[in-house]
PDB file of C-alpha atoms in Angstrom:
ATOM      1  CA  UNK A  84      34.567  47.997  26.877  1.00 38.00           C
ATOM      2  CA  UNK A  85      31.325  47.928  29.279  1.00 41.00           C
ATOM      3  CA  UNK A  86      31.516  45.705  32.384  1.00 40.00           C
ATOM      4  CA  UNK A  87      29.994  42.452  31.936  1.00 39.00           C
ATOM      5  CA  UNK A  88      27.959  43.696  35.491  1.00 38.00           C
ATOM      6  CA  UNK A  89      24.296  44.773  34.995  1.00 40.00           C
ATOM      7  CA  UNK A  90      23.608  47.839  37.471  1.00 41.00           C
ATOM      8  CA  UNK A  91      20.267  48.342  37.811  1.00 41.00           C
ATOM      9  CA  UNK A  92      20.469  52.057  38.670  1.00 36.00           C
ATOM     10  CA  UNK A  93      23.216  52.071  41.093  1.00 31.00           C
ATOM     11  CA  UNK A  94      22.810  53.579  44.484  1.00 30.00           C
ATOM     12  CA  UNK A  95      25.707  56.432  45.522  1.00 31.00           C
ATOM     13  CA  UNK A  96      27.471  53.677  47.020  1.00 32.00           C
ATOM     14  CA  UNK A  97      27.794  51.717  44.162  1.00 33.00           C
ATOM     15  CA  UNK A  98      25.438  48.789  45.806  1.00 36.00           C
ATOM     16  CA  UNK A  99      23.523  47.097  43.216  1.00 42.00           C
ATOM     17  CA  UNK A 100      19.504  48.279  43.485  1.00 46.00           C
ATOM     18  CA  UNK A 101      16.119  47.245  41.296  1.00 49.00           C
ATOM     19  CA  UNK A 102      14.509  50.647  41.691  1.00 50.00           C
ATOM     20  CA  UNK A 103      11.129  51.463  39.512  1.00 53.00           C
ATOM     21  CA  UNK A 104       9.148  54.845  39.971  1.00 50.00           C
ATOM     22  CA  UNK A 105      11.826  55.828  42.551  1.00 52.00           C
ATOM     23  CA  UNK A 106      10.949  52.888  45.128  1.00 54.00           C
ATOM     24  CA  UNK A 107      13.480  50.348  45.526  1.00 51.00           C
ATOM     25  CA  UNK A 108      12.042  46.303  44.934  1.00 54.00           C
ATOM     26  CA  UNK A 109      12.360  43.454  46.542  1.00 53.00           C
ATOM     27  CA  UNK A 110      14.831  40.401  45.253  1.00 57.00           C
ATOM     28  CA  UNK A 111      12.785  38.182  46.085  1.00 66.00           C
ATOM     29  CA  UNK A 112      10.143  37.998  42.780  1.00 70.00           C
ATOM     30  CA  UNK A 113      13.346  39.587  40.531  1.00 76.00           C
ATOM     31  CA  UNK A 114      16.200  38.175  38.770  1.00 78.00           C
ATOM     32  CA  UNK A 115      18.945  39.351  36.731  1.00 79.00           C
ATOM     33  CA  UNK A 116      19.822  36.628  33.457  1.00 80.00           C
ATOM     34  CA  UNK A 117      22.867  36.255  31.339  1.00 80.00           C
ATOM     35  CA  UNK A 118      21.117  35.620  27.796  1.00 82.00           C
ATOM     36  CA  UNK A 119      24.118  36.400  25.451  1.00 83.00           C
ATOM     37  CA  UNK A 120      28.037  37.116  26.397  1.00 81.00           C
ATOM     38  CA  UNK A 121      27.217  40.928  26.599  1.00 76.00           C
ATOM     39  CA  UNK A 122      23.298  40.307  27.719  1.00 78.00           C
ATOM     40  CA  UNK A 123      21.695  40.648  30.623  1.00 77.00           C
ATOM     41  CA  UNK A 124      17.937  40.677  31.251  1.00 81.00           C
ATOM     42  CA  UNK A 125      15.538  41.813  34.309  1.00 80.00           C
ATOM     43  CA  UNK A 126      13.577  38.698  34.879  1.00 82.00           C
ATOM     44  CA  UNK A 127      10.116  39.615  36.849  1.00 80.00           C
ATOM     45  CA  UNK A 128       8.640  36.009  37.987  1.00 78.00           C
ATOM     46  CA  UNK A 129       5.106  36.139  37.544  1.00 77.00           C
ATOM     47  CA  UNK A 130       4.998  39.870  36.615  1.00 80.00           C
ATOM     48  CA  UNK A 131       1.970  41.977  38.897  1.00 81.00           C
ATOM     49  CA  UNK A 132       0.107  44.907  38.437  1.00 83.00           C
ATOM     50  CA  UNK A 133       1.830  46.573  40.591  1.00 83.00           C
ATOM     51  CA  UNK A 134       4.967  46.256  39.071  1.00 82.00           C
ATOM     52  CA  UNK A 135       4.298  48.106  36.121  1.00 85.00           C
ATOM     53  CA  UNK A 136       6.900  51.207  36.087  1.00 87.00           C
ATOM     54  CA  UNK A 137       9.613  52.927  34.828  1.00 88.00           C
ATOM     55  CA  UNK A 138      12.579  51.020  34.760  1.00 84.00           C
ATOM     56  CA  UNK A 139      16.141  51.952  34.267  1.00 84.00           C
ATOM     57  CA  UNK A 140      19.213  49.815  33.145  1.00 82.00           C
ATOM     58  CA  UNK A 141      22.659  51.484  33.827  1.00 80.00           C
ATOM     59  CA  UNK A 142      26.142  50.471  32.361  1.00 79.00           C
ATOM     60  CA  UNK A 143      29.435  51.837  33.897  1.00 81.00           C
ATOM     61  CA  UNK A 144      32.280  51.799  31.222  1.00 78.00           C
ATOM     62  CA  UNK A 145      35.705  51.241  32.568  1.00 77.00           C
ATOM     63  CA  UNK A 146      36.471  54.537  32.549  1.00 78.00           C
ATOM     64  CA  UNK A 147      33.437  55.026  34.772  1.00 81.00           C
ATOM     65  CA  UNK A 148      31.492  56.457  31.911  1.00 84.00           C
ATOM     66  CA  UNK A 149      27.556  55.716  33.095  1.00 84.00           C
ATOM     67  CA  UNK A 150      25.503  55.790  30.210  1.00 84.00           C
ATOM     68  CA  UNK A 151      21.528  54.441  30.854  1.00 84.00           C
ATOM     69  CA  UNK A 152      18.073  53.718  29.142  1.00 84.00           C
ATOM     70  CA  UNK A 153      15.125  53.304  31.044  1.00 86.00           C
ATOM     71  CA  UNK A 154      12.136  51.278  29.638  1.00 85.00           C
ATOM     72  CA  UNK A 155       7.987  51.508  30.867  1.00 87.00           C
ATOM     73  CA  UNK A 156       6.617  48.144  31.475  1.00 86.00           C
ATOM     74  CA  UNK A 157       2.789  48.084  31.702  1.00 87.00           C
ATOM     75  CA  UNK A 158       0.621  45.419  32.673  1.00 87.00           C
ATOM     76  CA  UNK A 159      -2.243  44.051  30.871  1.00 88.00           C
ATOM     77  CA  UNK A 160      -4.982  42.482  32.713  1.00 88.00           C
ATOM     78  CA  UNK A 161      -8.361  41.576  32.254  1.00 90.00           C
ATOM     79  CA  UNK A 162     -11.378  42.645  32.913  1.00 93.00           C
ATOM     80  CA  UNK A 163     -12.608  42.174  36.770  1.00 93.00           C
ATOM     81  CA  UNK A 164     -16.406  43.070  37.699  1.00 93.00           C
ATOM     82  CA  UNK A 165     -16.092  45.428  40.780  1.00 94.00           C
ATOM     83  CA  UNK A 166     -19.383  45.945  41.777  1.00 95.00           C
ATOM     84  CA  UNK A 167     -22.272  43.974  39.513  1.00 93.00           C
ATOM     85  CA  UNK A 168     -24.509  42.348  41.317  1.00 94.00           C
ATOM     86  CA  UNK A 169     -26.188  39.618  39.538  1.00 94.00           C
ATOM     87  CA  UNK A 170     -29.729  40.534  40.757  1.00 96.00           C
ATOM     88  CA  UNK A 171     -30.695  43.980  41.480  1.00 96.00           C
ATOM     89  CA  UNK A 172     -34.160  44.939  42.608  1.00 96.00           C
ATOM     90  CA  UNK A 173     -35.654  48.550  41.432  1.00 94.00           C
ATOM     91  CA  UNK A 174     -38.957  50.027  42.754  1.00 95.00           C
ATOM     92  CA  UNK A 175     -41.171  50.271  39.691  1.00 94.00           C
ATOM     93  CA  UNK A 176     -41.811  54.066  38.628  1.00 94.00           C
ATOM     94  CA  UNK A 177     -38.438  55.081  40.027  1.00 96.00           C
ATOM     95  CA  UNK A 178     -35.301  56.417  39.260  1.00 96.00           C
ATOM     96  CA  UNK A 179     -32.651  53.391  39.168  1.00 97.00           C
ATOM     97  CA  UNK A 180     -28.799  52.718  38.374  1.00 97.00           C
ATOM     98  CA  UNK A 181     -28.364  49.468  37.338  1.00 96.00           C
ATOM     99  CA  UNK A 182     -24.728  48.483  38.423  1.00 97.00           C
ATOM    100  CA  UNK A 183     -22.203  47.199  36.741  1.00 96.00           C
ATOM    101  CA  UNK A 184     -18.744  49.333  37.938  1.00 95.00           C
ATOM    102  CA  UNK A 185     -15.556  46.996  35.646  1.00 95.00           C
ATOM    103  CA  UNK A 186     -11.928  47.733  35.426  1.00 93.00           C
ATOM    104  CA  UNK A 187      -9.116  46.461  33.135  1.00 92.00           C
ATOM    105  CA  UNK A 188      -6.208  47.711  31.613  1.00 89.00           C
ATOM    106  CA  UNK A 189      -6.194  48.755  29.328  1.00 90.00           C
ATOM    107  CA  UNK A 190      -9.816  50.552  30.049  1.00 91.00           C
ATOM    108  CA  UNK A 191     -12.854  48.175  28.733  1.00 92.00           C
ATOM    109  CA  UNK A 192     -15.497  49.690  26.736  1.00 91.00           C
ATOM    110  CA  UNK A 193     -18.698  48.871  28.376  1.00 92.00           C
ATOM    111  CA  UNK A 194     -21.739  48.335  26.048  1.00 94.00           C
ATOM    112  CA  UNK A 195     -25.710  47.880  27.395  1.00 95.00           C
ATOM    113  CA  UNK A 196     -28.436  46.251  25.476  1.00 94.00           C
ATOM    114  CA  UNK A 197     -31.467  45.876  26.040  1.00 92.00           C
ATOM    115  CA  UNK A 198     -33.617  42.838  24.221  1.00 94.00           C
ATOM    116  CA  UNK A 199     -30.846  42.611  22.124  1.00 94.00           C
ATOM    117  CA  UNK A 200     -30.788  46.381  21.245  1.00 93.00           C
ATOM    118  CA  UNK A 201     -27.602  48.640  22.255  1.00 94.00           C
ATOM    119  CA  UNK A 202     -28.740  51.030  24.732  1.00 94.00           C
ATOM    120  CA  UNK A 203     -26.663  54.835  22.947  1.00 90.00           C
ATOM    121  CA  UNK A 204     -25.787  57.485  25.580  1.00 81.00           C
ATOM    122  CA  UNK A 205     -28.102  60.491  24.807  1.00 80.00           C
ATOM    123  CA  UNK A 206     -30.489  59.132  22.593  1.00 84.00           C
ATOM    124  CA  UNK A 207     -32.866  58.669  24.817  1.00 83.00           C
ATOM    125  CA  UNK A 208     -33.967  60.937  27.987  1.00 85.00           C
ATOM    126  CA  UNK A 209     -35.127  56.810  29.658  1.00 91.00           C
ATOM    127  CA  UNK A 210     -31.277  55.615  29.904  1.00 94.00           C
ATOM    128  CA  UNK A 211     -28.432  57.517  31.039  1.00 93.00           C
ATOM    129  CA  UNK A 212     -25.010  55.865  31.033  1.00 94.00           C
ATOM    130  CA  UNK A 213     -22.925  56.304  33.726  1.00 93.00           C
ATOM    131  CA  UNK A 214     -19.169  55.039  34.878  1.00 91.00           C
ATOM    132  CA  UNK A 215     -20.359  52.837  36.993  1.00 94.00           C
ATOM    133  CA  UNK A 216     -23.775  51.802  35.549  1.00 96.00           C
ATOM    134  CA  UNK A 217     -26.666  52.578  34.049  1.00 96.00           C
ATOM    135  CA  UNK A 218     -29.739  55.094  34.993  1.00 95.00           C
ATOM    136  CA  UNK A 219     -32.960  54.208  34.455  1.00 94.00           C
ATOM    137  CA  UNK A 220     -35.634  56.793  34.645  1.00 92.00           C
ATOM    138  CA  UNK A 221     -38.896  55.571  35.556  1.00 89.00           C
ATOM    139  CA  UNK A 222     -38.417  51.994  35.710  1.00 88.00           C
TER     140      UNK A 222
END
């Protein structure tokens, strides 16, 4: 029979450690929950970014037996404009990116129109999409 105590990979010492990608976490945000008799359950509170990982639970049998399973949590978050600047000025007749750099996870898909009219990578040597925005030629 398993003991009822969650190790969350155990250090050599056999001092209980929340570890994910290697790097040992603070207590401070984590907690560990007793949801059934022979349940327990990492508790993140309010779960960030960061966080996301590769987590491992570890069981020691009486006998000493570990056995393991590790789990990848990954964080879902929506989309934030990093650098799209409500006005942008061009100089007429020049070569301009229009910014509009986004990030998310997982990765948005970032459409342009223009008028209306969705604005297709390579159809037209006037637009070229970019990452981080879009090229107009000869504004």
């Amino acid at each position: 029979v398993a003991d009822e105590t969650l190790v969350i990979l155990s250090s050599t010492r056999q001092q209980n450690r929340t570890i994910r990608n290697d790097n040992e976490l603070t207590r401070d945000r984590l907690s560990v929950e007793k949801m059934t008799p022979d349940t327990l359950a990492l508790i993140f509170t309010s779960l960030k970014e960061s966080e996301a990982g590769t987590y491992t639970c570890s069981a020691v049998y009486a006998s000493s037996q570990t056995i393991s399973k590790s789990v990848r949590i990954d964080t879902i978050y929506a989309i934030t404009w990093i650098d799209a600047p409500e006005e942008q000025f061009p100089i007429l007749g020049s070569r301009y990116k229009v910014k509009c750099k986004v990030q998310a996870n997982p990765s948005p898909i970032v459409d342009w129109l223009r008028n209306g009219q969705q604005i297709i990578s390579g159809t037209s040597e006037h637009y070229v999409i970019d990452t981080d925005g879009l090229v107009i030629q000869n504004v």
